[in-house]
Amino acid sequence: ETAVLANKFRGCMLGSLLGDCLGSPFEAESGPVAKTILQKYFDKMEDPTFKSPVKRYTDDTAMTKSVAASLAQHGAFNEKDMAKRFATEYFQEPRRGYGEAVTRVFRKWRESKMEDVWKPAREQFDGQGSAGNGSGMRIAPVGLFCYRDTDLLVETAAKVGKLTHTHRLGYHGGILQALAVQLCVVQDSKAVVDTKRFCDDLIEKMSKLEPKDEDELNSFEQEPKSYQIQLKLMQKLLQKKDVDNDEVVEVLGNNVLSIYSIPTAIYCYLRAQQPIEFIKTDNIFRRVIQYAISLGGDTDTIASMAGALAGAHLGADSINANILKHCEGVDMAVSLADELLDAVNSPPA
Ligand code: F2R
Ligand code: MG
Ligand code: MG
Ligand code: MG
């Protein structure tokens, strides 16, 4: 029982890391990533004789690390501690490819000496708040830490998100990704995923959070977007055969906004449970990440979120050890996974 969970926690943290490291060289390249180039890239990574400079992680992992370490050390969400870790991490290594706007939050925290940790985020984008996917890219540790308690998970993911992302579609995206991680943790790693049920479950949970009012759903760029709408579109796509990358990007998106990348990442995880014509591998974990990157756009973040789901479902055992050797931060990810599991198993007195 504990060994199964440890494998899943490690798989999730490693999946999040690997998607980031392997996806970041392709981030924001114009157009889709060439399928043959990507196939060779992954084949080489699996080849034990292949040597290459280590693939560095980006902001996605830098922030995930802070979320995991803060939860593990406090045994609960602590806003000041988490904010401090985000800022410290950023000022130590500012060149990890952070979102353009979010660094203003870090600077305001420093200037105000953390007087009100919630305020700088509310001031982003002229008071609209950020709707970027920074909320989802760092949330996997919340899905792990709270996997036994959905109410706590939703509440914690909302707070972790609102430290930097107060737009409804921003922090709701983080909640959605955390809920998906939870589903993957509780799923039997040997069982075939029921993709329809997976979507239905998420739609049901998001329906309790999202506004019922159609007008309110129109708040972002005049487009009627909610996670429920995107999840229903995803469910339809999953039922179609041989959907090509252009259609996926057209329907679900692949950019830095939460609404156009978090459902996409969940779709990648679910779609890649079955063979994909242009991806030659029997390893489902690899297929998920390779497929996510093939969509182009925000490749590090979409692959990282999809990888977290695959890893939480399949466990660290499913990851090719040669691929791990090419990525920065593997030992750190494993330690954080173990610390999180310890914290889950020994709640504070
Ligand atoms: N920043 C990047 N990639 C850019 C290129 C990096 C490359 N390596 C290079 O340096 O050349 N990647 C990282 O950013 C994304 C996560 O961003 P986060 O944390 O959400 O930040 P931010 O700044 O809050 O939002 C990101 C952008 O989203 C748009 N946006 C957000 N809210 C908006 C709103 N209310 N209205 C309009 N636009 C909004 C803005 O363009 C923000 O800059 C990840 O991809 C991570 O990997
Ligand atoms: Mg990044
Ligand atoms: Mg936060
Ligand atoms: Mg990114």
mmCIF file of C-alpha atoms and ligand atoms in Angstrom:
data_model
loop_
_atom_site.group_PDB
_atom_site.id
_atom_site.type_symbol
_atom_site.label_atom_id
_atom_site.label_comp_id
_atom_site.label_asym_id
_atom_site.label_seq_id
_atom_site.Cartn_x
_atom_site.Cartn_y
_atom_site.Cartn_z
ATOM 1 C CA GLU A 1 0.000 0.000 0.000
ATOM 2 C CA THR A 2 2.644 2.555 1.059
ATOM 3 C CA ALA A 3 4.988 1.344 -1.676
ATOM 4 C CA VAL A 4 2.256 1.832 -4.274
ATOM 5 C CA LEU A 5 1.633 5.370 -3.068
ATOM 6 C CA ALA A 6 5.339 6.194 -2.914
ATOM 7 C CA ASN A 7 5.682 5.059 -6.518
ATOM 8 C CA LYS A 8 2.747 7.272 -7.533
ATOM 9 C CA PHE A 9 3.969 10.340 -5.620
ATOM 10 C CA ARG A 10 7.426 9.979 -7.198
ATOM 11 C CA GLY A 11 5.906 9.362 -10.613
ATOM 12 C CA CYS A 12 3.851 12.524 -10.339
ATOM 13 C CA MET A 13 6.745 14.760 -9.278
ATOM 14 C CA LEU A 14 9.030 13.191 -11.899
ATOM 15 C CA GLY A 15 6.395 13.465 -14.611
ATOM 16 C CA SER A 16 5.951 17.128 -13.844
ATOM 17 C CA LEU A 17 9.735 17.652 -13.974
ATOM 18 C CA LEU A 18 10.329 15.633 -17.161
ATOM 19 C CA GLY A 19 7.568 17.325 -19.102
ATOM 20 C CA ASP A 20 9.109 20.683 -18.212
ATOM 21 C CA CYS A 21 12.736 19.721 -18.991
ATOM 22 C CA LEU A 22 11.940 17.870 -22.216
ATOM 23 C CA GLY A 23 9.276 20.312 -23.393
ATOM 24 C CA SER A 24 11.052 23.603 -22.751
ATOM 25 C CA PRO A 25 13.401 23.486 -25.788
ATOM 26 C CA PHE A 26 10.247 23.614 -27.936
ATOM 27 C CA GLU A 27 8.317 26.243 -25.951
ATOM 28 C CA ALA A 28 6.682 28.959 -28.059
ATOM 29 C CA GLU A 29 8.251 27.732 -31.296
ATOM 30 C CA SER A 30 6.010 28.959 -34.048
ATOM 31 C CA GLY A 31 3.901 26.171 -35.475
ATOM 32 C CA PRO A 32 3.588 22.560 -34.422
ATOM 33 C CA VAL A 33 6.673 20.547 -33.535
ATOM 34 C CA ALA A 34 7.850 18.223 -36.343
ATOM 35 C CA LYS A 35 6.740 14.705 -35.482
ATOM 36 C CA THR A 36 9.817 12.930 -36.873
ATOM 37 C CA ILE A 37 12.199 15.265 -35.031
ATOM 38 C CA LEU A 38 10.327 14.597 -31.817
ATOM 39 C CA GLN A 39 10.350 10.821 -32.359
ATOM 40 C CA LYS A 40 14.157 10.901 -32.791
ATOM 41 C CA TYR A 41 14.575 13.228 -29.803
ATOM 42 C CA PHE A 42 12.819 10.728 -27.524
ATOM 43 C CA ASP A 43 14.506 7.679 -29.109
ATOM 44 C CA LYS A 44 17.906 9.247 -28.381
ATOM 45 C CA MET A 45 16.933 10.067 -24.796
ATOM 46 C CA GLU A 46 16.117 6.388 -24.254
ATOM 47 C CA ASP A 47 19.392 5.215 -25.803
ATOM 48 C CA PRO A 48 21.799 4.361 -22.935
ATOM 49 C CA THR A 49 24.844 5.441 -24.989
ATOM 50 C CA PHE A 50 23.480 8.864 -25.928
ATOM 51 C CA LYS A 51 25.278 11.836 -24.327
ATOM 52 C CA SER A 52 23.966 15.389 -24.229
ATOM 53 C CA PRO A 53 24.049 18.432 -21.926
ATOM 54 C CA VAL A 54 21.508 18.111 -19.124
ATOM 55 C CA LYS A 55 18.074 19.585 -19.913
ATOM 56 C CA ARG A 56 17.401 22.367 -17.446
ATOM 57 C CA TYR A 57 14.049 22.855 -15.758
ATOM 58 C CA THR A 58 12.154 26.151 -15.953
ATOM 59 C CA ASP A 59 9.781 28.279 -13.833
ATOM 60 C CA ASP A 60 7.233 25.452 -13.864
ATOM 61 C CA THR A 61 9.506 23.275 -11.757
ATOM 62 C CA ALA A 62 10.995 26.143 -9.732
ATOM 63 C CA MET A 63 7.492 26.975 -8.480
ATOM 64 C CA THR A 64 6.351 23.344 -8.084
ATOM 65 C CA LYS A 65 9.384 22.798 -5.867
ATOM 66 C CA SER A 66 8.310 25.690 -3.598
ATOM 67 C CA VAL A 67 4.734 24.403 -3.337
ATOM 68 C CA ALA A 68 5.898 20.895 -2.439
ATOM 69 C CA ALA A 69 8.546 21.996 0.060
ATOM 70 C CA SER A 70 6.201 24.424 1.801
ATOM 71 C CA LEU A 71 3.368 21.888 2.185
ATOM 72 C CA ALA A 72 5.768 19.167 3.323
ATOM 73 C CA GLN A 73 7.517 21.304 5.913
ATOM 74 C CA HIS A 74 4.417 22.966 7.379
ATOM 75 C CA GLY A 75 2.058 20.019 6.992
ATOM 76 C CA ALA A 76 -0.512 22.561 5.745
ATOM 77 C CA PHE A 77 -0.858 25.547 3.443
ATOM 78 C CA ASN A 78 0.994 28.575 4.807
ATOM 79 C CA GLU A 79 0.633 31.607 2.555
ATOM 80 C CA LYS A 80 3.589 33.623 3.794
ATOM 81 C CA ASP A 81 5.974 30.724 3.682
ATOM 82 C CA MET A 82 4.904 29.727 0.172
ATOM 83 C CA ALA A 83 5.092 33.291 -1.127
ATOM 84 C CA LYS A 84 8.548 33.690 0.397
ATOM 85 C CA ARG A 85 9.720 30.538 -1.312
ATOM 86 C CA PHE A 86 8.354 31.679 -4.692
ATOM 87 C CA ALA A 87 10.156 35.018 -4.348
ATOM 88 C CA THR A 88 13.426 33.586 -3.011
ATOM 89 C CA GLU A 89 13.549 31.033 -5.797
ATOM 90 C CA TYR A 90 12.910 33.739 -8.403
ATOM 91 C CA PHE A 91 15.485 36.230 -7.107
ATOM 92 C CA GLN A 92 18.119 33.473 -6.869
ATOM 93 C CA GLU A 93 17.492 32.277 -10.423
ATOM 94 C CA PRO A 94 15.491 34.847 -12.361
ATOM 95 C CA ARG A 95 16.361 33.327 -15.747
ATOM 96 C CA ARG A 96 14.183 30.258 -15.538
ATOM 97 C CA GLY A 97 11.714 31.617 -18.116
ATOM 98 C CA TYR A 98 9.004 33.077 -15.852
ATOM 99 C CA GLY A 99 5.782 34.605 -17.182
ATOM 100 C CA GLU A 100 6.161 38.280 -17.963
ATOM 101 C CA ALA A 101 3.621 39.622 -15.490
ATOM 102 C CA VAL A 102 4.069 37.294 -12.525
ATOM 103 C CA THR A 103 7.519 38.650 -11.654
ATOM 104 C CA ARG A 104 5.851 41.933 -10.679
ATOM 105 C CA VAL A 105 4.109 40.073 -7.850
ATOM 106 C CA PHE A 106 7.483 38.822 -6.602
ATOM 107 C CA ARG A 107 8.943 42.341 -6.685
ATOM 108 C CA LYS A 108 5.964 43.798 -4.816
ATOM 109 C CA TRP A 109 6.259 41.126 -2.128
ATOM 110 C CA ARG A 110 9.883 42.042 -1.644
ATOM 111 C CA GLU A 111 9.278 45.808 -1.612
ATOM 112 C CA SER A 112 6.383 45.531 0.864
ATOM 113 C CA LYS A 113 8.170 42.942 3.018
ATOM 114 C CA MET A 114 5.176 40.626 2.536
ATOM 115 C CA GLU A 115 2.838 43.026 4.305
ATOM 116 C CA ASP A 116 -0.223 41.673 2.457
ATOM 117 C CA VAL A 117 0.678 38.579 0.441
ATOM 118 C CA TRP A 118 -2.680 38.531 -1.386
ATOM 119 C CA LYS A 119 -2.680 42.134 -2.642
ATOM 120 C CA PRO A 120 -0.087 42.171 -5.465
ATOM 121 C CA ALA A 121 -1.877 39.360 -7.330
ATOM 122 C CA ARG A 122 -5.180 41.260 -7.226
ATOM 123 C CA GLU A 123 -3.505 44.223 -8.919
ATOM 124 C CA GLN A 124 -2.284 42.218 -11.947
ATOM 125 C CA PHE A 125 -3.743 43.081 -15.354
ATOM 126 C CA ASP A 126 -5.455 46.275 -14.153
ATOM 127 C CA GLY A 127 -7.279 44.440 -11.437
ATOM 128 C CA GLN A 128 -8.499 41.533 -13.591
ATOM 129 C CA GLY A 129 -5.881 39.225 -12.141
ATOM 130 C CA SER A 130 -3.731 36.773 -14.098
ATOM 131 C CA ALA A 131 -5.429 34.030 -16.084
ATOM 132 C CA GLY A 132 -2.074 32.481 -17.022
ATOM 133 C CA ASN A 133 -1.363 28.780 -16.543
ATOM 134 C CA GLY A 134 1.168 29.421 -13.776
ATOM 135 C CA SER A 135 -1.650 28.301 -11.460
ATOM 136 C CA GLY A 136 -1.800 24.822 -13.019
ATOM 137 C CA MET A 137 1.865 24.277 -13.806
ATOM 138 C CA ARG A 138 2.842 24.244 -10.095
ATOM 139 C CA ILE A 139 -0.205 22.572 -8.521
ATOM 140 C CA ALA A 140 0.653 18.843 -8.702
ATOM 141 C CA PRO A 141 1.945 18.739 -5.084
ATOM 142 C CA VAL A 142 -1.495 19.934 -3.885
ATOM 143 C CA GLY A 143 -3.172 17.046 -5.724
ATOM 144 C CA LEU A 144 -0.804 14.681 -3.922
ATOM 145 C CA PHE A 145 -0.889 16.302 -0.494
ATOM 146 C CA CYS A 146 -4.715 16.521 -0.436
ATOM 147 C CA TYR A 147 -5.557 13.390 -2.420
ATOM 148 C CA ARG A 148 -7.755 11.982 0.373
ATOM 149 C CA ASP A 149 -9.836 15.129 0.922
ATOM 150 C CA THR A 150 -11.482 16.827 -2.070
ATOM 151 C CA ASP A 151 -12.764 19.854 -0.101
ATOM 152 C CA LEU A 152 -9.310 20.534 1.302
ATOM 153 C CA LEU A 153 -7.798 20.015 -2.139
ATOM 154 C CA VAL A 154 -10.104 22.588 -3.752
ATOM 155 C CA GLU A 155 -9.566 25.092 -0.952
ATOM 156 C CA THR A 156 -5.784 24.643 -0.964
ATOM 157 C CA ALA A 157 -5.428 24.785 -4.751
ATOM 158 C CA ALA A 158 -7.507 27.989 -4.803
ATOM 159 C CA LYS A 159 -5.218 29.625 -2.241
ATOM 160 C CA VAL A 160 -2.000 28.454 -3.896
ATOM 161 C CA GLY A 161 -3.352 29.857 -7.154
ATOM 162 C CA LYS A 162 -4.567 33.176 -5.748
ATOM 163 C CA LEU A 163 -1.123 34.065 -4.456
ATOM 164 C CA THR A 164 -0.387 35.056 -8.063
ATOM 165 C CA HIS A 165 -3.489 34.274 -10.180
ATOM 166 C CA THR A 166 -6.761 35.867 -9.000
ATOM 167 C CA HIS A 167 -8.625 35.739 -12.339
ATOM 168 C CA ARG A 168 -11.353 33.112 -11.999
ATOM 169 C CA LEU A 169 -10.067 31.195 -15.006
ATOM 170 C CA GLY A 170 -6.555 31.374 -13.568
ATOM 171 C CA TYR A 171 -7.043 29.787 -10.163
ATOM 172 C CA HIS A 172 -9.921 27.556 -11.308
ATOM 173 C CA GLY A 173 -7.501 26.047 -13.812
ATOM 174 C CA GLY A 174 -5.179 25.197 -10.947
ATOM 175 C CA ILE A 175 -8.053 23.542 -9.087
ATOM 176 C CA LEU A 176 -8.939 21.499 -12.180
ATOM 177 C CA GLN A 177 -5.378 20.224 -12.605
ATOM 178 C CA ALA A 178 -5.159 19.347 -8.885
ATOM 179 C CA LEU A 179 -8.456 17.418 -9.148
ATOM 180 C CA ALA A 180 -7.091 15.515 -12.146
ATOM 181 C CA VAL A 181 -3.925 14.613 -10.214
ATOM 182 C CA GLN A 182 -6.113 13.313 -7.390
ATOM 183 C CA LEU A 183 -8.059 11.080 -9.803
ATOM 184 C CA CYS A 184 -4.772 9.684 -11.122
ATOM 185 C CA VAL A 185 -3.422 8.962 -7.647
ATOM 186 C CA VAL A 186 -6.479 6.970 -6.622
ATOM 187 C CA GLN A 187 -6.626 5.091 -9.919
ATOM 188 C CA ASP A 188 -5.245 1.536 -10.098
ATOM 189 C CA SER A 189 -1.966 1.814 -12.040
ATOM 190 C CA LYS A 190 -2.663 -1.408 -13.939
ATOM 191 C CA ALA A 191 -6.250 -0.603 -14.875
ATOM 192 C CA VAL A 192 -7.304 0.925 -18.193
ATOM 193 C CA VAL A 193 -8.497 4.503 -17.688
ATOM 194 C CA ASP A 194 -12.188 5.081 -18.320
ATOM 195 C CA THR A 195 -11.750 8.398 -20.109
ATOM 196 C CA LYS A 196 -15.449 9.216 -20.198
ATOM 197 C CA ARG A 197 -15.816 8.750 -16.457
ATOM 198 C CA PHE A 198 -12.643 10.738 -15.850
ATOM 199 C CA CYS A 199 -14.136 13.711 -17.728
ATOM 200 C CA ASP A 200 -17.590 13.329 -16.144
ATOM 201 C CA ASP A 201 -16.053 13.382 -12.702
ATOM 202 C CA LEU A 202 -14.146 16.614 -13.433
ATOM 203 C CA ILE A 203 -17.189 18.252 -15.064
ATOM 204 C CA GLU A 204 -19.281 17.408 -12.007
ATOM 205 C CA LYS A 205 -16.708 18.882 -9.619
ATOM 206 C CA MET A 206 -16.141 22.036 -11.698
ATOM 207 C CA SER A 207 -19.912 22.595 -11.936
ATOM 208 C CA LYS A 208 -19.927 23.158 -8.186
ATOM 209 C CA LEU A 209 -17.335 25.940 -8.513
ATOM 210 C CA GLU A 210 -18.025 27.730 -11.768
ATOM 211 C CA PRO A 211 -20.649 30.475 -12.067
ATOM 212 C CA LYS A 212 -24.063 29.349 -13.235
ATOM 213 C CA ASP A 213 -24.755 32.678 -14.894
ATOM 214 C CA GLU A 214 -23.986 32.755 -18.632
ATOM 215 C CA ASP A 215 -23.005 36.446 -18.454
ATOM 216 C CA GLU A 216 -20.355 35.769 -15.902
ATOM 217 C CA LEU A 217 -18.985 33.039 -18.130
ATOM 218 C CA ASN A 218 -18.414 35.693 -20.779
ATOM 219 C CA SER A 219 -15.850 37.595 -18.736
ATOM 220 C CA PHE A 220 -12.751 36.678 -20.734
ATOM 221 C CA GLU A 221 -12.228 38.294 -24.137
ATOM 222 C CA GLN A 222 -15.952 38.077 -24.887
ATOM 223 C CA GLU A 223 -15.635 34.326 -25.343
ATOM 224 C CA PRO A 224 -18.005 32.082 -23.445
ATOM 225 C CA LYS A 225 -15.437 29.888 -21.770
ATOM 226 C CA SER A 226 -15.651 27.729 -18.721
ATOM 227 C CA TYR A 227 -13.784 24.582 -17.783
ATOM 228 C CA GLN A 228 -17.048 22.661 -18.031
ATOM 229 C CA ILE A 229 -17.414 23.745 -21.668
ATOM 230 C CA GLN A 230 -13.807 22.805 -22.472
ATOM 231 C CA LEU A 231 -14.126 19.449 -20.706
ATOM 232 C CA LYS A 232 -17.241 18.615 -22.717
ATOM 233 C CA LEU A 233 -15.441 19.503 -25.943
ATOM 234 C CA MET A 234 -12.570 17.308 -24.805
ATOM 235 C CA GLN A 235 -14.908 14.409 -24.148
ATOM 236 C CA LYS A 236 -16.223 14.683 -27.697
ATOM 237 C CA LEU A 237 -12.698 14.799 -29.144
ATOM 238 C CA LEU A 238 -11.794 11.661 -27.204
ATOM 239 C CA GLN A 239 -14.627 9.795 -28.903
ATOM 240 C CA LYS A 240 -13.392 10.703 -32.391
ATOM 241 C CA LYS A 241 -10.788 8.638 -34.209
ATOM 242 C CA ASP A 242 -7.431 10.005 -35.435
ATOM 243 C CA VAL A 243 -7.990 13.626 -34.459
ATOM 244 C CA ASP A 244 -5.052 15.607 -35.864
ATOM 245 C CA ASN A 245 -2.976 18.125 -33.940
ATOM 246 C CA ASP A 246 -4.437 21.170 -35.699
ATOM 247 C CA GLU A 247 -7.929 20.242 -34.582
ATOM 248 C CA VAL A 248 -6.840 19.709 -30.972
ATOM 249 C CA VAL A 249 -5.133 23.112 -30.907
ATOM 250 C CA GLU A 250 -8.140 24.721 -32.598
ATOM 251 C CA VAL A 251 -10.618 23.289 -30.087
ATOM 252 C CA LEU A 252 -8.657 23.172 -26.805
ATOM 253 C CA GLY A 253 -5.736 25.570 -27.391
ATOM 254 C CA ASN A 254 -2.033 25.387 -26.557
ATOM 255 C CA ASN A 255 -1.097 28.804 -25.177
ATOM 256 C CA VAL A 256 -0.099 30.309 -21.814
ATOM 257 C CA LEU A 257 -3.664 30.919 -20.650
ATOM 258 C CA SER A 258 -5.079 28.380 -18.199
ATOM 259 C CA ILE A 259 -8.286 27.869 -20.149
ATOM 260 C CA TYR A 260 -6.323 27.105 -23.326
ATOM 261 C CA SER A 261 -3.784 24.718 -21.841
ATOM 262 C CA ILE A 262 -4.969 22.919 -18.703
ATOM 263 C CA PRO A 263 -7.836 21.006 -20.379
ATOM 264 C CA THR A 264 -5.372 20.385 -23.234
ATOM 265 C CA ALA A 265 -2.919 18.741 -20.834
ATOM 266 C CA ILE A 266 -5.662 16.527 -19.394
ATOM 267 C CA TYR A 267 -6.693 15.609 -22.935
ATOM 268 C CA CYS A 268 -3.086 14.623 -23.775
ATOM 269 C CA TYR A 269 -2.953 12.308 -20.780
ATOM 270 C CA LEU A 270 -6.280 10.658 -21.664
ATOM 271 C CA ARG A 271 -5.753 10.456 -25.431
ATOM 272 C CA ALA A 272 -2.278 8.908 -25.075
ATOM 273 C CA GLN A 273 -3.678 5.962 -23.110
ATOM 274 C CA GLN A 274 -4.260 4.498 -26.580
ATOM 275 C CA PRO A 275 -1.650 4.197 -29.349
ATOM 276 C CA ILE A 276 -1.103 7.313 -31.467
ATOM 277 C CA GLU A 277 -0.193 6.778 -35.109
ATOM 278 C CA PHE A 278 2.878 9.058 -35.257
ATOM 279 C CA ILE A 279 4.354 8.041 -31.898
ATOM 280 C CA LYS A 280 6.329 4.813 -31.890
ATOM 281 C CA THR A 281 6.572 3.538 -28.329
ATOM 282 C CA ASP A 282 4.820 1.080 -26.030
ATOM 283 C CA ASN A 283 5.578 3.210 -23.004
ATOM 284 C CA ILE A 284 2.432 5.134 -22.050
ATOM 285 C CA PHE A 285 4.315 7.619 -19.889
ATOM 286 C CA ARG A 286 6.578 8.571 -22.809
ATOM 287 C CA ARG A 287 3.634 8.675 -25.206
ATOM 288 C CA VAL A 288 1.802 11.199 -23.020
ATOM 289 C CA ILE A 289 4.761 13.590 -22.855
ATOM 290 C CA GLN A 290 5.797 13.161 -26.487
ATOM 291 C CA TYR A 291 2.224 13.767 -27.624
ATOM 292 C CA ALA A 292 1.858 16.862 -25.431
ATOM 293 C CA ILE A 293 5.026 18.377 -26.915
ATOM 294 C CA SER A 294 3.890 17.560 -30.463
ATOM 295 C CA LEU A 295 1.008 20.030 -30.088
ATOM 296 C CA GLY A 296 3.482 22.929 -29.918
ATOM 297 C CA GLY A 297 2.799 26.243 -28.155
ATOM 298 C CA ASP A 298 3.371 26.186 -24.400
ATOM 299 C CA THR A 299 5.126 22.823 -24.613
ATOM 300 C CA ASP A 300 6.988 22.799 -21.300
ATOM 301 C CA THR A 301 3.874 23.593 -19.302
ATOM 302 C CA ILE A 302 1.417 21.346 -21.147
ATOM 303 C CA ALA A 303 3.879 18.435 -21.093
ATOM 304 C CA SER A 304 4.623 19.069 -17.417
ATOM 305 C CA MET A 305 0.940 19.004 -16.432
ATOM 306 C CA ALA A 306 0.214 15.951 -18.623
ATOM 307 C CA GLY A 307 3.353 14.250 -17.268
ATOM 308 C CA ALA A 308 2.233 14.837 -13.673
ATOM 309 C CA LEU A 309 -1.012 12.989 -14.448
ATOM 310 C CA ALA A 310 0.706 10.114 -16.246
ATOM 311 C CA GLY A 311 3.226 9.739 -13.434
ATOM 312 C CA ALA A 312 0.578 9.856 -10.697
ATOM 313 C CA HIS A 313 -1.358 7.147 -12.509
ATOM 314 C CA LEU A 314 1.441 4.843 -13.712
ATOM 315 C CA GLY A 315 4.074 5.451 -11.032
ATOM 316 C CA ALA A 316 7.805 6.185 -11.233
ATOM 317 C CA ASP A 317 8.463 2.572 -12.255
ATOM 318 C CA SER A 318 6.946 3.284 -15.638
ATOM 319 C CA ILE A 319 9.556 5.926 -16.508
ATOM 320 C CA ASN A 320 12.539 4.957 -18.651
ATOM 321 C CA ALA A 321 15.656 5.404 -16.476
ATOM 322 C CA ASN A 322 17.768 6.640 -19.383
ATOM 323 C CA ILE A 323 15.459 9.601 -19.933
ATOM 324 C CA LEU A 324 15.836 10.599 -16.292
ATOM 325 C CA LYS A 325 19.611 10.939 -16.729
ATOM 326 C CA HIS A 326 19.140 13.802 -19.165
ATOM 327 C CA CYS A 327 17.095 15.983 -16.824
ATOM 328 C CA GLU A 328 18.132 18.408 -14.087
ATOM 329 C CA GLY A 329 16.500 18.042 -10.666
ATOM 330 C CA VAL A 330 15.580 14.337 -10.622
ATOM 331 C CA ASP A 331 16.918 13.689 -7.104
ATOM 332 C CA MET A 332 15.176 16.810 -5.855
ATOM 333 C CA ALA A 333 11.839 15.692 -7.343
ATOM 334 C CA VAL A 334 12.140 12.259 -5.715
ATOM 335 C CA SER A 335 13.020 13.754 -2.302
ATOM 336 C CA LEU A 336 10.105 16.171 -2.454
ATOM 337 C CA ALA A 337 7.729 13.343 -3.381
ATOM 338 C CA ASP A 338 8.923 11.336 -0.364
ATOM 339 C CA GLU A 339 8.654 14.341 1.958
ATOM 340 C CA LEU A 340 5.111 15.020 0.757
ATOM 341 C CA LEU A 341 4.097 11.434 1.409
ATOM 342 C CA ASP A 342 5.624 11.595 4.903
ATOM 343 C CA ALA A 343 3.608 14.746 5.557
ATOM 344 C CA VAL A 344 0.414 13.043 4.350
ATOM 345 C CA ASN A 345 1.054 10.064 6.607
ATOM 346 C CA SER A 346 1.962 12.062 9.713
ATOM 347 C CA PRO A 347 -0.356 15.046 10.083
ATOM 348 C CA PRO A 348 0.845 17.682 12.590
ATOM 349 C CA ALA A 349 -0.184 17.102 16.215
HETATM 350 N N1 F2R B 1 6.948 32.748 -19.867
HETATM 351 C C1 F2R B 1 6.969 31.653 -20.421
HETATM 352 N N2 F2R B 1 7.289 31.558 -21.726
HETATM 353 C C2 F2R B 1 7.670 32.699 -22.514
HETATM 354 C C3 F2R B 1 8.934 32.411 -23.251
HETATM 355 C C4 F2R B 1 9.992 31.822 -22.352
HETATM 356 C C5 F2R B 1 11.209 31.498 -23.161
HETATM 357 N N3 F2R B 1 11.977 30.436 -22.581
HETATM 358 C C6 F2R B 1 12.022 32.724 -23.366
HETATM 359 O O1 F2R B 1 12.456 33.349 -22.364
HETATM 360 O O2 F2R B 1 12.213 33.073 -24.526
HETATM 361 N N4 F2R B 1 6.703 30.499 -19.777
HETATM 362 C C7 F2R B 1 6.230 30.427 -18.461
HETATM 363 O O3 F2R B 1 5.089 31.283 -18.352
HETATM 364 C C8 F2R B 1 3.867 30.510 -18.286
HETATM 365 C C9 F2R B 1 3.263 30.689 -16.925
HETATM 366 O O4 F2R B 1 2.997 32.047 -16.743
HETATM 367 P P1 F2R B 1 2.301 32.607 -15.425
HETATM 368 O O5 F2R B 1 3.037 32.129 -14.248
HETATM 369 O O6 F2R B 1 0.862 32.316 -15.486
HETATM 370 O O7 F2R B 1 2.609 34.159 -15.596
HETATM 371 P P2 F2R B 1 1.729 35.444 -15.930
HETATM 372 O O8 F2R B 1 2.714 36.478 -16.304
HETATM 373 O O9 F2R B 1 0.814 35.749 -14.794
HETATM 374 O O10 F2R B 1 0.831 35.060 -17.196
HETATM 375 C C10 F2R B 1 1.422 34.613 -18.403
HETATM 376 C C11 F2R B 1 0.863 35.385 -19.593
HETATM 377 O O11 F2R B 1 -0.509 35.139 -19.792
HETATM 378 C C12 F2R B 1 -1.140 36.283 -20.338
HETATM 379 N N5 F2R B 1 -2.242 36.693 -19.417
HETATM 380 C C13 F2R B 1 -2.433 36.261 -18.163
HETATM 381 N N6 F2R B 1 -3.518 36.864 -17.611
HETATM 382 C C14 F2R B 1 -4.017 37.699 -18.531
HETATM 383 C C15 F2R B 1 -5.120 38.606 -18.546
HETATM 384 N N7 F2R B 1 -5.941 38.765 -17.486
HETATM 385 N N8 F2R B 1 -5.338 39.300 -19.681
HETATM 386 C C16 F2R B 1 -4.524 39.138 -20.756
HETATM 387 N N9 F2R B 1 -3.459 38.303 -20.801
HETATM 388 C C17 F2R B 1 -3.207 37.591 -19.708
HETATM 389 C C18 F2R B 1 -0.065 37.343 -20.468
HETATM 390 O O12 F2R B 1 0.473 37.301 -21.761
HETATM 391 C C19 F2R B 1 0.969 36.888 -19.454
HETATM 392 O O13 F2R B 1 2.280 37.343 -19.706
HETATM 393 C C20 F2R B 1 4.295 29.091 -18.531
HETATM 394 O O14 F2R B 1 4.210 28.789 -19.902
HETATM 395 C C21 F2R B 1 5.729 29.041 -18.087
HETATM 396 O O15 F2R B 1 6.447 28.023 -18.741
HETATM 397 MG MG MG B 2 8.367 27.267 -18.112
HETATM 398 MG MG MG B 3 0.609 30.647 -5.520
HETATM 399 MG MG MG B 4 5.490 27.215 -20.408
#
